[in-house]
XYZ file of C-alpha atoms in Angstrom:
570
model
C 13.393 -10.027 23.598
C 13.169 -7.174 26.144
C 9.849 -5.318 26.400
C 9.818 -1.982 24.594
C 9.343 0.875 27.049
C 6.562 3.358 26.355
C 4.261 5.672 28.284
C 0.522 5.639 27.635
C -1.600 8.571 26.482
C 0.956 10.969 25.032
C -1.090 11.563 21.882
C -4.499 10.788 23.334
C -6.435 7.686 24.441
C -4.789 4.398 23.538
C -1.464 5.820 22.334
C 1.965 4.603 23.442
C 4.962 6.922 23.185
C 8.601 5.825 23.423
C 10.365 6.793 26.639
C 13.680 7.146 24.781
C 14.875 7.440 21.197
C 16.673 4.642 19.379
C 18.552 5.513 16.167
C 16.630 4.309 13.140
C 18.896 1.422 12.016
C 18.895 -0.064 15.536
C 15.149 0.421 15.849
C 14.704 -1.487 12.587
C 16.682 -4.382 14.035
C 14.450 -4.440 17.117
C 11.265 -4.348 15.046
C 12.521 -7.082 12.719
C 12.877 -9.409 15.704
C 9.452 -8.362 16.986
C 7.778 -9.077 13.642
C 9.624 -12.379 13.370
C 8.080 -13.406 16.698
C 4.499 -12.614 15.628
C 4.669 -13.971 12.058
C 3.694 -17.648 11.696
C 6.200 -19.547 9.580
C 8.870 -16.832 9.682
C 12.379 -17.633 10.892
C 13.079 -17.243 14.617
C 16.825 -17.795 14.193
C 18.725 -14.789 15.566
C 21.752 -15.627 13.426
C 19.586 -15.346 10.312
C 17.881 -12.154 11.470
C 21.253 -10.624 12.324
C 22.368 -11.256 8.745
C 20.381 -8.181 7.695
C 22.328 -4.916 7.733
C 20.241 -1.770 8.267
C 22.259 1.292 7.263
C 21.323 4.970 7.192
C 20.945 8.114 9.262
C 19.743 7.894 12.839
C 16.842 10.355 12.409
C 13.817 9.532 10.216
C 13.017 11.693 7.194
C 9.238 11.237 7.473
C 7.317 13.806 9.525
C 5.119 12.898 12.459
C 5.067 10.288 15.226
C 4.464 7.103 13.212
C 7.411 4.764 12.614
C 6.431 4.170 9.009
C 10.018 4.492 7.803
C 11.199 1.760 10.148
C 8.284 -0.456 9.167
C 9.085 0.082 5.486
C 12.658 -1.075 6.042
C 11.623 -4.074 8.136
C 8.943 -5.338 5.739
C 11.404 -5.291 2.853
C 14.019 -7.003 4.995
C 11.487 -9.757 5.694
C 10.773 -10.120 1.976
C 14.532 -10.339 1.453
C 14.887 -13.095 4.046
C 12.100 -15.205 2.549
C 13.587 -14.520 -0.881
C 16.852 -15.915 0.448
C 15.109 -19.081 1.638
C 13.565 -19.488 -1.808
C 16.935 -18.910 -3.480
C 18.505 -21.599 -1.304
C 15.764 -23.982 -2.435
C 16.865 -23.188 -5.982
C 20.524 -23.737 -5.149
C 21.463 -20.051 -5.326
C 23.340 -18.152 -2.612
C 22.277 -14.567 -1.954
C 24.861 -13.405 0.579
C 23.991 -10.807 3.232
C 21.000 -8.497 2.945
C 21.361 -4.720 3.133
C 18.487 -2.276 3.604
C 19.160 1.457 3.484
C 16.773 3.070 5.935
C 16.943 6.444 4.163
C 15.721 4.812 0.965
C 13.054 3.049 3.031
C 11.789 6.516 3.988
C 11.311 7.297 0.311
C 9.337 4.112 -0.319
C 5.898 5.446 0.786
C 6.354 8.265 -1.752
C 7.208 5.879 -4.618
C 4.205 6.824 -6.743
C 5.406 10.429 -6.977
C 9.180 9.876 -7.109
C 9.209 9.779 -10.886
C 11.094 11.774 -13.471
C 10.943 11.503 -17.263
C 13.132 13.497 -19.635
C 14.498 15.273 -16.564
C 11.029 16.453 -15.505
C 9.633 15.711 -12.070
C 6.049 14.654 -11.425
C 5.130 18.267 -10.716
C 6.684 19.342 -14.025
C 4.886 16.550 -15.890
C 1.506 17.700 -14.645
C 2.001 20.692 -16.931
C 3.325 18.675 -19.923
C 0.562 17.796 -22.432
C 2.756 15.273 -24.282
C 3.445 13.190 -21.179
C -0.160 13.424 -20.033
C -1.270 12.179 -23.448
C 1.134 9.234 -23.218
C -0.328 8.304 -19.826
C -3.916 8.797 -21.116
C -6.535 10.454 -18.957
C -7.117 7.371 -16.812
C -8.486 9.326 -13.916
C -11.502 10.533 -15.978
C -11.588 13.673 -13.848
C -12.553 11.638 -10.785
C -10.136 13.433 -8.484
C -8.323 16.339 -10.082
C -11.031 17.793 -12.330
C -11.707 20.743 -10.034
C -11.439 21.798 -6.368
C -14.809 20.247 -5.493
C -13.629 16.851 -6.712
C -10.340 17.117 -4.829
C -11.801 18.262 -1.525
C -14.359 15.446 -1.596
C -11.410 13.449 -0.144
C -10.807 15.502 3.025
C -11.355 15.306 6.791
C -14.223 17.434 8.131
C -15.658 18.466 11.503
C -19.066 17.084 12.479
C -21.838 18.380 14.737
C -19.673 17.222 17.624
C -16.707 19.584 17.504
C -14.450 16.859 18.978
C -15.313 14.244 16.350
C -14.020 14.550 12.800
C -14.893 12.448 9.775
C -12.968 11.282 6.689
C -15.057 12.048 3.611
C -14.354 9.967 0.473
C -16.129 10.335 -2.859
C -15.132 6.845 -4.140
C -13.853 8.375 -7.410
C -17.444 9.535 -8.030
C -17.513 13.114 -6.782
C -20.676 14.108 -8.735
C -22.744 11.250 -7.286
C -21.322 11.639 -3.804
C -21.852 15.391 -3.554
C -25.330 15.125 -5.059
C -26.322 12.876 -2.136
C -25.553 15.843 0.135
C -27.278 18.424 -2.073
C -24.034 19.851 -3.446
C -22.895 20.445 -7.008
C -19.527 19.018 -8.091
C -19.341 21.882 -10.610
C -19.951 24.605 -8.033
C -18.149 27.792 -9.134
C -15.521 27.827 -6.413
C -12.187 29.451 -7.200
C -9.818 27.510 -4.940
C -9.357 24.341 -2.940
C -9.845 26.351 0.252
C -13.154 27.730 -0.982
C -14.320 24.229 -1.918
C -13.336 22.929 1.522
C -15.218 25.725 3.307
C -18.325 25.069 1.197
C -18.304 21.368 2.026
C -17.422 21.943 5.668
C -20.570 24.039 6.091
C -22.661 21.089 4.858
C -20.905 18.133 6.497
C -20.768 19.831 9.898
C -24.582 19.681 10.003
C -24.311 15.921 10.548
C -23.038 13.789 13.387
C -20.422 11.168 12.559
C -23.081 8.477 12.956
C -25.401 10.261 10.538
C -22.615 10.558 7.984
C -21.912 6.825 8.385
C -25.556 5.936 7.810
C -25.921 8.177 4.779
C -22.760 6.839 3.149
C -23.763 3.212 3.720
C -27.208 3.899 2.241
C -25.663 5.342 -0.914
C -22.830 2.811 -1.237
C -20.047 5.281 -0.474
C -17.208 4.901 1.968
C -16.290 7.231 4.781
C -15.012 6.821 8.315
C -15.188 8.426 11.735
C -11.729 9.490 12.854
C -11.386 7.310 15.928
C -8.804 7.481 18.658
C -6.729 4.269 18.799
C -8.586 3.310 21.968
C -11.997 3.831 20.355
C -11.076 1.671 17.371
C -9.828 -1.176 19.547
C -13.186 -1.196 21.368
C -15.317 -1.444 18.209
C -16.620 -4.841 17.128
C -14.655 -4.499 13.886
C -11.479 -3.507 15.693
C -11.751 -6.544 17.950
C -12.462 -8.825 15.004
C -9.477 -7.558 13.025
C -7.213 -7.904 16.069
C -8.034 -11.615 16.108
C -6.121 -12.152 12.875
C -2.331 -12.163 12.441
C -0.889 -9.151 10.653
C 0.727 -11.488 8.119
C -2.184 -13.773 7.375
C -1.297 -16.878 5.334
C -3.305 -20.098 5.642
C -3.252 -23.364 3.752
C -6.623 -23.970 2.116
C -8.342 -26.921 3.791
C -10.960 -29.404 2.658
C -9.636 -29.710 -0.888
C -7.421 -32.084 -2.802
C -3.993 -32.746 -1.361
C -1.958 -31.149 -4.117
C 1.765 -31.938 -4.505
C 4.657 -29.537 -3.876
C 5.420 -27.133 -6.725
C 9.176 -26.545 -7.128
C 10.351 -23.137 -8.219
C 11.075 -23.061 -11.966
C 14.635 -23.519 -13.174
C 15.552 -20.188 -14.800
C 19.295 -20.219 -15.584
C 19.257 -16.727 -17.119
C 17.469 -15.107 -14.168
C 18.682 -15.842 -10.641
C 16.126 -13.678 -8.802
C 14.098 -15.641 -6.229
C 10.716 -15.512 -7.997
C 11.906 -15.891 -11.600
C 9.362 -17.934 -13.541
C 6.499 -17.428 -11.066
C 3.304 -16.224 -12.811
C 1.108 -13.641 -11.082
C -2.209 -12.047 -12.097
C -2.910 -8.688 -10.438
C -6.573 -7.639 -10.334
C -6.412 -4.192 -8.782
C -6.144 -0.451 -9.225
C -4.931 2.627 -7.318
C -1.955 1.969 -4.983
C -1.737 -0.901 -2.464
C -2.043 -4.000 -4.657
C -0.088 -2.456 -7.569
C 2.687 -1.724 -5.033
C 2.496 -5.368 -3.963
C 2.798 -6.512 -7.580
C 5.742 -4.175 -8.151
C 7.662 -5.749 -5.244
C 6.994 -9.270 -6.556
C 7.947 -8.222 -10.086
C 11.268 -6.878 -8.794
C 11.950 -10.272 -7.189
C 11.574 -11.861 -10.637
C 7.888 -12.775 -10.938
C 6.079 -12.326 -14.235
C 3.161 -10.031 -13.337
C 0.165 -9.360 -15.556
C -1.873 -6.410 -14.276
C -5.442 -6.782 -15.535
C -7.063 -3.379 -15.995
C -10.569 -2.277 -16.904
C -10.644 0.114 -19.882
C -13.531 1.980 -18.198
C -12.605 2.347 -14.521
C -10.729 5.480 -13.408
C -7.173 4.999 -12.155
C -4.779 7.854 -11.254
C -2.319 8.592 -14.072
C 0.803 8.897 -11.979
C 0.668 5.325 -10.724
C 1.200 3.993 -14.232
C 4.527 5.814 -14.326
C 5.914 3.947 -11.309
C 3.943 0.940 -10.052
C 3.737 -0.899 -13.388
C 7.512 -1.427 -13.614
C 8.352 -4.897 -14.900
C 4.675 -5.732 -15.516
C 2.387 -6.309 -18.453
C -0.869 -4.314 -18.427
C -3.800 -6.114 -20.024
C -7.220 -4.534 -20.728
C -10.158 -6.775 -19.786
C -13.755 -5.780 -19.077
C -15.152 -8.452 -16.771
C -18.699 -7.416 -17.642
C -18.080 -9.012 -21.058
C -18.188 -12.774 -21.455
C -15.371 -12.753 -24.001
C -13.036 -10.949 -21.613
C -14.023 -13.203 -18.703
C -13.013 -16.179 -20.837
C -9.681 -14.522 -21.647
C -9.009 -13.968 -17.951
C -9.972 -17.562 -17.186
C -7.425 -18.728 -19.758
C -4.730 -16.514 -18.216
C -5.486 -17.854 -14.746
C -5.139 -21.485 -15.821
C -1.353 -21.177 -15.614
C -1.130 -18.593 -12.805
C 0.728 -19.364 -9.595
C -0.649 -16.348 -7.729
C -3.787 -14.212 -7.935
C -3.825 -10.827 -6.192
C -7.197 -9.124 -5.958
C -7.985 -5.787 -4.296
C -11.591 -5.081 -5.174
C -14.374 -5.049 -2.609
C -14.600 -8.411 -0.847
C -16.776 -10.905 -2.748
C -17.156 -8.663 -5.805
C -15.012 -11.026 -7.910
C -16.959 -14.039 -6.666
C -19.974 -12.726 -8.564
C -17.920 -12.820 -11.756
C -16.498 -16.305 -11.166
C -13.005 -15.342 -9.954
C -13.291 -15.602 -6.166
C -11.194 -17.745 -3.869
C -13.334 -20.888 -4.216
C -13.330 -20.550 -8.011
C -9.532 -20.460 -8.084
C -9.189 -23.308 -5.605
C -11.467 -25.403 -7.824
C -9.345 -24.494 -10.850
C -6.190 -25.486 -8.942
C -7.706 -28.853 -8.017
C -8.622 -29.593 -11.614
C -5.147 -28.794 -12.913
C -3.438 -30.599 -10.008
C -1.286 -27.627 -9.017
C -1.847 -25.374 -6.020
C -2.529 -21.659 -6.254
C -1.856 -18.696 -3.951
C -4.813 -16.300 -3.679
C -4.453 -12.960 -1.881
C -7.320 -10.691 -0.850
C -6.299 -7.107 -0.139
C -8.990 -5.063 1.595
C -9.423 -2.063 3.833
C -10.883 -3.615 6.989
C -9.846 -7.269 6.932
C -11.144 -10.744 6.119
C -14.381 -10.782 8.119
C -16.541 -8.811 10.511
C -19.169 -6.117 10.170
C -17.090 -3.802 7.952
C -15.335 -6.425 5.830
C -17.374 -5.865 2.664
C -17.374 -2.064 2.902
C -15.330 -0.137 0.343
C -12.243 1.646 1.582
C -9.021 3.399 0.701
C -5.856 4.230 2.624
C -7.474 7.339 4.099
C -10.315 5.237 5.500
C -7.864 2.931 7.269
C -5.984 5.944 8.651
C -9.226 7.343 10.091
C -10.488 4.038 11.515
C -7.235 2.934 13.172
C -6.491 6.226 14.885
C -3.477 7.167 12.752
C -5.132 10.365 11.500
C -6.185 11.290 15.035
C -2.632 10.734 16.321
C -1.130 12.876 13.550
C -3.568 15.680 14.348
C -2.515 15.623 18.003
C 1.182 15.453 17.113
C 0.833 18.523 14.880
C -0.689 20.536 17.732
C -4.384 20.548 16.799
C -7.207 20.360 19.330
C -9.080 17.263 20.471
C -10.480 15.231 17.578
C -8.948 17.296 14.775
C -7.394 14.697 12.486
C -4.768 14.915 9.739
C -3.700 12.251 7.272
C -0.267 10.674 7.657
C 2.092 12.546 5.365
C 2.287 9.923 2.600
C 0.190 6.937 1.407
C 1.791 4.904 4.183
C -0.983 2.332 4.648
C -1.129 1.678 0.903
C 2.576 1.206 0.327
C 3.271 -0.724 3.530
C 0.310 -3.030 2.902
C 1.771 -3.641 -0.547
C 5.070 -4.727 1.009
C 3.287 -6.809 3.668
C 1.157 -8.497 1.011
C 4.266 -9.304 -1.011
C 5.692 -10.997 2.089
C 2.480 -13.015 2.459
C 2.727 -14.223 -1.136
C 6.401 -15.147 -0.809
C 5.717 -17.129 2.395
C 2.879 -18.958 0.653
C 4.954 -19.746 -2.443
C 7.769 -21.040 -0.233
C 5.353 -23.310 1.624
C 3.708 -24.504 -1.595
C 7.143 -25.575 -2.804
C 7.885 -27.357 0.481
C 4.548 -28.886 1.365
C 2.179 -28.592 -1.609
C -1.421 -27.390 -1.404
C -3.107 -24.077 -2.142
C -2.873 -20.979 0.063
C -5.083 -18.033 0.979
C -3.517 -14.734 2.088
C -5.228 -11.679 3.560
C -3.711 -8.215 3.702
C -5.624 -5.309 5.261
C -4.832 -1.603 5.219
C -6.295 -1.065 8.683
C -4.258 -3.923 10.160
C -1.033 -2.352 8.907
C -2.091 0.955 10.460
C -3.095 -0.511 13.817
C 0.166 -2.416 14.365
C 2.006 0.915 14.241
C -0.054 2.094 17.225
C 0.578 -0.901 19.474
C 2.756 -0.529 22.609
C 5.311 -3.039 21.260
C 5.819 -0.731 18.280
C 5.724 2.684 19.961
C 5.350 6.231 18.636
C 8.035 8.891 18.427
C 7.871 11.430 21.242
C 6.996 15.108 20.642
C 10.695 15.959 21.022
C 11.622 13.645 18.140
C 8.728 14.903 16.008
C 10.061 18.423 16.584
C 13.635 17.374 15.752
C 12.499 15.959 12.425
C 10.477 19.097 11.725
C 13.419 21.354 12.612
C 15.664 19.525 10.152
C 13.260 19.490 7.214
C 10.874 22.396 7.762
C 7.803 20.655 6.342
C 4.993 23.043 5.441
C 1.887 22.820 7.657
C -0.192 19.649 7.361
C -3.902 20.229 7.898
C -7.203 18.263 7.768
C -8.202 19.583 4.342
C -5.131 18.262 2.519
C -5.380 15.274 0.178
C -2.523 12.787 0.064
C -1.379 14.351 -3.225
C -1.014 17.714 -1.440
C 0.960 16.080 1.358
C 3.239 14.284 -1.082
C 4.127 17.652 -2.581
C 4.822 19.114 0.884
C 7.135 16.262 1.855
C 9.019 15.937 -1.438
C 9.559 19.704 -1.629
C 11.070 19.693 1.865
C 13.331 16.748 1.032
C 14.590 18.522 -2.082
C 15.516 21.584 -0.029
C 16.998 20.002 3.094
C 18.584 16.634 2.266
C 20.368 14.768 -0.516
C 18.103 11.686 -0.514
C 16.538 12.580 -3.853
C 20.013 12.880 -5.395
C 21.302 9.484 -4.265
C 21.598 7.672 -7.605
C 21.846 4.270 -5.920
C 18.314 4.773 -4.568
C 16.774 4.962 -8.041
C 16.189 2.728 -11.061
C 16.976 4.326 -14.418
C 15.468 3.278 -17.769
C 16.934 4.922 -20.856
C 13.709 4.392 -22.791
C 10.083 3.950 -21.772
C 6.687 4.404 -23.455
C 6.451 7.686 -21.554
C 9.739 9.113 -22.844
C 13.499 8.946 -22.288
C 15.410 8.778 -18.994
C 12.554 7.341 -16.947
C 13.587 7.237 -13.268
C 11.722 5.636 -10.342
C 12.611 4.480 -6.839
C 14.665 1.258 -6.982
C 13.858 -1.913 -4.999
C 15.015 -1.698 -1.385
C 16.500 -5.187 -0.955
C 20.157 -5.624 -1.874
C 21.787 -9.046 -1.660
C 25.526 -9.588 -1.433
C 25.179 -11.567 -4.668
C 24.127 -8.804 -7.088
C 22.765 -11.326 -9.615
C 20.005 -12.241 -7.156
C 19.117 -8.696 -6.074
C 15.666 -7.450 -7.114
C 15.361 -5.334 -10.242
C 12.797 -4.665 -12.970
C 13.328 -6.001 -16.471
C 11.637 -3.044 -18.122
C 10.279 0.408 -17.376
C 6.780 1.228 -16.177
C 4.162 0.971 -18.914
C 0.893 2.812 -19.630
C -2.616 1.642 -18.923
C -3.789 -1.355 -20.995
C -0.502 -1.508 -22.908
C -0.596 -5.247 -23.771
C -4.029 -6.294 -25.125
C -2.799 -9.699 -26.353
C -0.626 -10.646 -23.375
C 0.458 -14.267 -22.926
C 2.768 -15.848 -20.369
C 6.374 -15.509 -21.480
C 7.841 -18.200 -19.236
């Protein structure tokens, strides 16, 4: 494969900008072959890779220099190819794979591309009936008032060239109290709240903010340049792991291969596979939604007491069961243990080692697999990766964006001065890590069926961000960033904006400048759902030539804790 040509430094230290533009479908083909080369266990056969058709417009629809749209398309293509291998093991032909790159651009916005009864997400925010159906899962953690919302913004520090991503960990009152601020301060707007907080946070250096947040158990992150991140101990440690990190668990019983279940009524690749999802917010629920669309039976275990944004229940629970369990209660721990006895896959996205303390860590599940004589796939999804100095720190998508340099690069691309950082326009790290984690699980399930054993997978938000900044990947040049902006006229993106603000900016521009939101083939339609009639969400991206095998969801998204007595159906 020919080396990709870039020039260094276009968006600051450690950035690599393409010397020429390749239309999006062709760029996806190049990146598919690149990822195939760096993914252990993935096919290297050009004939197989060339059996994926990428179709769509040549220009991306996402603003900024990151090739998130191409990565979205490629990750789903890889899931489709492994799904085809699994289908062949089951004696089912899939035919060619098609990925629409325009739809792939919508994928990072999945959580907000929802309509119910003809009302968009923005309309639903004003509809008491729909909000009541969703329940107030967020508990006011984010949207209660401007102080809560702007406790998730990027702020200047004492060093005018170093900015810092502030995160309140869904506990704005406790976080702001640590800095002598009141979460109920009588501010009248988001801008006023931002200015109030900026005056306080700019008294600290980035290092002082880091120390204070660690002392109080909060997350936060200096907005590094890509070069700075690569030089940190944590950056070096994370770079030592493959992006798609699947390993066979060693030092345990040699467990036999586990064939995929025979499911004559459901020809999707993962039909009959049982998955327990222990997670909230976006990345791991997105992962579970991909696996559910490929046919897996997914039970999303949810705490009745932890906040979780309402909107995600309207999209990322499609095809799943949602089961309320409080793992602080012995009775509920026993119920989860019973559920796990038959599980093929466990996906967990809480802070590393937190589930170990409750008896549901990797070693606990490997021991359970040994006793039952059937291997398990266990996936850890974290912010910083499987080991190293930051590995047990809490983190969200915004933290990964700040650490990796993605926020810094976006700030430079949008014309701001040195150090001023801006979030990528959508929850890119979350959604792409979900797709990458789904690929990990599918690779592990394939290998369990071929070779037996149990498997451990690691997916990290920061790893997915950093790969997009490598020279082999490349960034779009300022000319291309301007071309995209000229077509869509996105409103200004600034350091104060939360991802929910940016989602609104992007979706509004799409609605006014392109037909992508009107393409019926891009969306899944459910006539009835617990939220109302005509529930519409973004459809799965993978399309096989054999429509019977193509991913789909068996039922609409469901509310929080909808199935208190859930049992495995298959």
